Short mmCIF file of C-alpha atoms and ligand atoms in Angstrom, two decimals:
data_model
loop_
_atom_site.label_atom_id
_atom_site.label_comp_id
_atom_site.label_asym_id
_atom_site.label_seq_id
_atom_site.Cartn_x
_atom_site.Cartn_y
_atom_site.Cartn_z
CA UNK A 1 0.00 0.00 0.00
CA UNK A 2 1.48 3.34 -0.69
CA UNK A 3 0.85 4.97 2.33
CA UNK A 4 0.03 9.04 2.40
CA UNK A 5 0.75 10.28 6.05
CA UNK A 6 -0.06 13.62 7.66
CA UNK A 7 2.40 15.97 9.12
CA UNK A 8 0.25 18.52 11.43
CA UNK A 9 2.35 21.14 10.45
CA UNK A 10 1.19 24.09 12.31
CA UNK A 11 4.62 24.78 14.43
CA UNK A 12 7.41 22.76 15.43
CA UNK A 13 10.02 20.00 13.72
CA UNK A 14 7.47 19.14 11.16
CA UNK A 15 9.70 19.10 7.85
CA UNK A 16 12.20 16.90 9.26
CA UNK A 17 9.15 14.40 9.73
CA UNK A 18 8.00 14.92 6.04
CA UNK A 19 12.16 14.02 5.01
CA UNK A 20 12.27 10.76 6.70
CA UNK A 21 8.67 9.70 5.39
CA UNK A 22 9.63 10.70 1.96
CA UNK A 23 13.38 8.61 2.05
CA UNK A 24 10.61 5.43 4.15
CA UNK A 25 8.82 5.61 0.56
CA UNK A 26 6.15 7.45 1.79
CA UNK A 27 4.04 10.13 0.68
CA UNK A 28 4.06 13.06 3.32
CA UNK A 29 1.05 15.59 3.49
CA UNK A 30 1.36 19.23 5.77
CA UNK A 31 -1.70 18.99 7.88
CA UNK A 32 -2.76 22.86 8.77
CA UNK A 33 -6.55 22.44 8.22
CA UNK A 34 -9.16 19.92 8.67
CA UNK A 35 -9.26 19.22 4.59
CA UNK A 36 -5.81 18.08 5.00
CA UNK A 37 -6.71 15.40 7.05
CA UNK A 38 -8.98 13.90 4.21
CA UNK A 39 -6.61 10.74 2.37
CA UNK A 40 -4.51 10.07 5.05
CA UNK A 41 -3.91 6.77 6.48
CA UNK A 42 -1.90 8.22 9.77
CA UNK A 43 -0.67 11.26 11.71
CA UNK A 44 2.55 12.66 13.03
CA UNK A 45 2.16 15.33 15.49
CA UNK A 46 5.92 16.78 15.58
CA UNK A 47 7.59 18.49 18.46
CA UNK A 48 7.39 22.44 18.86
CA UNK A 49 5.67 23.95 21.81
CA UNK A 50 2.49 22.30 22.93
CA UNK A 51 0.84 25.64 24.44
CA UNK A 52 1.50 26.97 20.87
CA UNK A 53 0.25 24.25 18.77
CA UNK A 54 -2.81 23.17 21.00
CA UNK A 55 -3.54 27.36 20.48
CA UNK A 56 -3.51 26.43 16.89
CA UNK A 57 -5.33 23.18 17.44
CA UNK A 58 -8.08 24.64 18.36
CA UNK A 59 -8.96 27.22 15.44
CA UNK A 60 -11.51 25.76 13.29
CA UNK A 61 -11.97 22.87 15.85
CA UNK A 62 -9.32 20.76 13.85
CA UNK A 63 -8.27 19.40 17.06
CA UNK A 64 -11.52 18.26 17.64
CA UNK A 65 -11.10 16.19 14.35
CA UNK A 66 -8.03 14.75 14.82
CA UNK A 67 -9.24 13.82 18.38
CA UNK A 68 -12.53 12.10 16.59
CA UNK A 69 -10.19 10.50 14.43
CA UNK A 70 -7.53 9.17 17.16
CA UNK A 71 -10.75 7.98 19.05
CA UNK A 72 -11.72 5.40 16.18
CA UNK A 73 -8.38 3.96 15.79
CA UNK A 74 -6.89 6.05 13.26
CA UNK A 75 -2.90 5.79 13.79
CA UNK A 76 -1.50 8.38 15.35
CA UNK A 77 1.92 9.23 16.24
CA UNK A 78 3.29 11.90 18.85
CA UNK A 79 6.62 12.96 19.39
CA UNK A 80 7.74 15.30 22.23
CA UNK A 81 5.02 18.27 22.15
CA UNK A 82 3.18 16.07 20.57
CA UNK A 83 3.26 13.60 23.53
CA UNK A 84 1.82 16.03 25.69
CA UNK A 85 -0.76 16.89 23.04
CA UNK A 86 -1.67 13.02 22.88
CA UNK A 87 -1.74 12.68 27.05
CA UNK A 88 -5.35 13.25 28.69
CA UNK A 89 -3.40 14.44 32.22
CA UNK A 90 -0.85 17.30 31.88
CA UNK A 91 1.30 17.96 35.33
CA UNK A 92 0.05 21.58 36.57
CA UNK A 93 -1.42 22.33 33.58
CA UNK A 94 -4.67 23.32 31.95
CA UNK A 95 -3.55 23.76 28.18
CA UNK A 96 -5.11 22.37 25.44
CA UNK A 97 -4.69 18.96 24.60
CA UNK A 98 -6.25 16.46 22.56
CA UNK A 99 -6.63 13.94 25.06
CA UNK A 100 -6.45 10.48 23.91
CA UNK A 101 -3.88 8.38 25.75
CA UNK A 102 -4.51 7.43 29.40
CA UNK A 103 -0.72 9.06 30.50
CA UNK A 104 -0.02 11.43 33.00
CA UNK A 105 3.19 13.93 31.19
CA UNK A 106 5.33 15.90 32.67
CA UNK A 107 6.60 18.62 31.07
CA UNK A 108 10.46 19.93 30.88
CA UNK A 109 10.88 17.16 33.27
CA UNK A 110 14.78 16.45 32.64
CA UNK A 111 15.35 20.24 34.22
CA UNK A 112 16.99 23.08 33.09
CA UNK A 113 20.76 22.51 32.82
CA UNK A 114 20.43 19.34 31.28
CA UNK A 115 17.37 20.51 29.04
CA UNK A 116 19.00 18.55 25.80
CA UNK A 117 20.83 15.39 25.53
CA UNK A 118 21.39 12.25 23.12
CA UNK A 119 21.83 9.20 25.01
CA UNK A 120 21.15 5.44 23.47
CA UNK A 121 17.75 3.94 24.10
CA UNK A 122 16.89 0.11 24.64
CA UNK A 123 14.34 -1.11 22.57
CA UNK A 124 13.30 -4.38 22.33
CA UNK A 125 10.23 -3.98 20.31
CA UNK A 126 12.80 -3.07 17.58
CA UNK A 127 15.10 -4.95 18.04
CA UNK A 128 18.76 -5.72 20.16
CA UNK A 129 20.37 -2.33 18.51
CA UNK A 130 20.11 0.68 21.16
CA UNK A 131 18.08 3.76 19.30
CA UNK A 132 20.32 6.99 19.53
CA UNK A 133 17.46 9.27 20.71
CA UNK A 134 17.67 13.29 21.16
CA UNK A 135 15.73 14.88 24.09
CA UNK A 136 15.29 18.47 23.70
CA UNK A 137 13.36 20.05 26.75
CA UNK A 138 11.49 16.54 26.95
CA UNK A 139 8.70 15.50 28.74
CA UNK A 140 7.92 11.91 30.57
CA UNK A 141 5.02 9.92 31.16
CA UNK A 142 4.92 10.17 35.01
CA UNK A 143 2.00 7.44 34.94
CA UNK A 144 0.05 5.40 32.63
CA UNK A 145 -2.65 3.21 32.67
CA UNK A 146 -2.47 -0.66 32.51
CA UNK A 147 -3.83 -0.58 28.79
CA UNK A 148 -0.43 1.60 27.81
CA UNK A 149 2.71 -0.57 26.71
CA UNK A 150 6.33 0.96 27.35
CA UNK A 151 8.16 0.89 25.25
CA UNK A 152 11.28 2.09 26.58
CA UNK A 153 12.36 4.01 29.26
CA UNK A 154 15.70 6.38 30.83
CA UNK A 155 16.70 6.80 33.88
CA UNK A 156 13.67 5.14 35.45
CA UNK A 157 11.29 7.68 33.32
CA UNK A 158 8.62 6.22 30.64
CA UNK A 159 10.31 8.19 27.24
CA UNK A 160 8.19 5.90 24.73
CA UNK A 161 4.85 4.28 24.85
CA UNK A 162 1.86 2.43 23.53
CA UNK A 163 -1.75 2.64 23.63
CA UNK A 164 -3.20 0.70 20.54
CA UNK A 165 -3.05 2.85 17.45
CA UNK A 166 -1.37 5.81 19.48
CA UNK A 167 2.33 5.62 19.48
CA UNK A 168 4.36 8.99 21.47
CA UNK A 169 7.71 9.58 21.94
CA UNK A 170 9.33 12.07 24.53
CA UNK A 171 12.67 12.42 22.11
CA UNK A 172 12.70 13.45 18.44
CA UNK A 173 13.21 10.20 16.35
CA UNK A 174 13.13 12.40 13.32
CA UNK A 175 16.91 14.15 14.04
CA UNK A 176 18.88 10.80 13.85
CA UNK A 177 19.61 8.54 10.41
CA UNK A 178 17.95 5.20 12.14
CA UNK A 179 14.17 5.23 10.67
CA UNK A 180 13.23 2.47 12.95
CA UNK A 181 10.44 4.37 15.34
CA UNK A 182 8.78 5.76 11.80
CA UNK A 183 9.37 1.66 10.55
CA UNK A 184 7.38 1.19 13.53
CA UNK A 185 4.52 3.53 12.86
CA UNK A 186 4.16 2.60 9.22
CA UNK A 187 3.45 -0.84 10.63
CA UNK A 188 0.81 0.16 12.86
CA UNK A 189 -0.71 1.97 10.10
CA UNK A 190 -0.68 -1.49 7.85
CA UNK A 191 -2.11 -2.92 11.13
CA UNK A 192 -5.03 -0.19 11.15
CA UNK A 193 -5.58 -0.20 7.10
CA UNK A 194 -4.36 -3.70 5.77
CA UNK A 195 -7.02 -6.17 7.24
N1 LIG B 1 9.01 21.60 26.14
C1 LIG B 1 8.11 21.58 25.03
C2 LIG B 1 6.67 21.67 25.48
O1 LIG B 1 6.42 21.61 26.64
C3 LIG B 1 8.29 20.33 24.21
C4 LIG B 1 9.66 20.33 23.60
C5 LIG B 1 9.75 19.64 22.28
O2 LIG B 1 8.75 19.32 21.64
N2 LIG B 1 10.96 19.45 21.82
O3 LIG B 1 5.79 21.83 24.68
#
């Protein structure tokens, strides 16, 4: 299946998304309005700011969409901001969010001095190799509920989780060479779309 997935592109790392999905095969759409969303057989929300973007999410209720969307299955993916987007609990916060994954997120929670860092990531859903994963001002999932796999975690934190068809990352897959995480998602869209 040639697969056409959506980049909501309304701040953030979002071109660096559309890259790796182009050199995966795929074809990459800029989601900035609800008509975007029409055609798409999964979503990437990028990092950025989340304030910002769920400010933005909310102008011509194409939140609401994707939220309607996420709620029936449709894959989506999350990476940093977009990890908080995806979490229905936000630590000391009220902001917008689109509130799909049963995870409590933390914001900025690797503090101030050490706000970005590469370190090497076990996964063993993909594989024995460690993933070389940047954090910039990351968030963690502080809780989640039994229905949420981890994926992988650092320094006793939850960086990269589960839920179904919702995939979110607290580091930015995008900025390093190894496609895996996106290999990932472009199986659980051929999970959602290939039956
Ligand atoms: N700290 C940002 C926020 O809270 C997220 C950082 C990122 O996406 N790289 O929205």
């Amino acid at each position: 299946m040639q697969k056409r997935v959506g980049v909501l592109a309304l701040q953030g790392a979002f071109r660096e998304h559309r890259q790796v999905l182009n050199q995966l095969g795929c074809e990459a759409v800029e989601v900035r309005k609800k008509n975007d969303l029409e055609g798409i057989h999964g979503l990437i929300i990028p990092g950025g700011e989340s304030t910002t973007i769920g400010k933005l999410l909310q102008i011509d209720e194409l939140g609401e969409r994707i939220k309607e969307m996420g709620s029936k299955d449709f894959p989506i993916f999350g990476t940093c901001a977009g990890m908080i987007l995806l979490s229905k609990t936000i630590i000391d916060s009220d902001q917008y969010r689109l509130n799909l994954m049963d995870t409590t997120v933390e914001r900025n929670a690797f503090g101030r001095q050490v706000a970005s860092f590469e370190t090497d990531l076990q996964v063993p859903a993909m594989g024995s190799h460690p993933l070389r994963a940047v954090f910039i001002r990351a968030p963690y999932l502080r809780e989640v509920a039994p229905n949420v796999g981890i994926l992988a975690e650092f320094d006793g934190k939850i960086v990269f989780a589960r839920q179904g068809n919702l995939l979110a990352s607290a580091f930015h897959p995008e900025l390093t060479p190894d496609h895996r995480v996106h290999q990932y998602f472009l199986g659980m869209i051929d999970e959602y779309w290939v039956k």
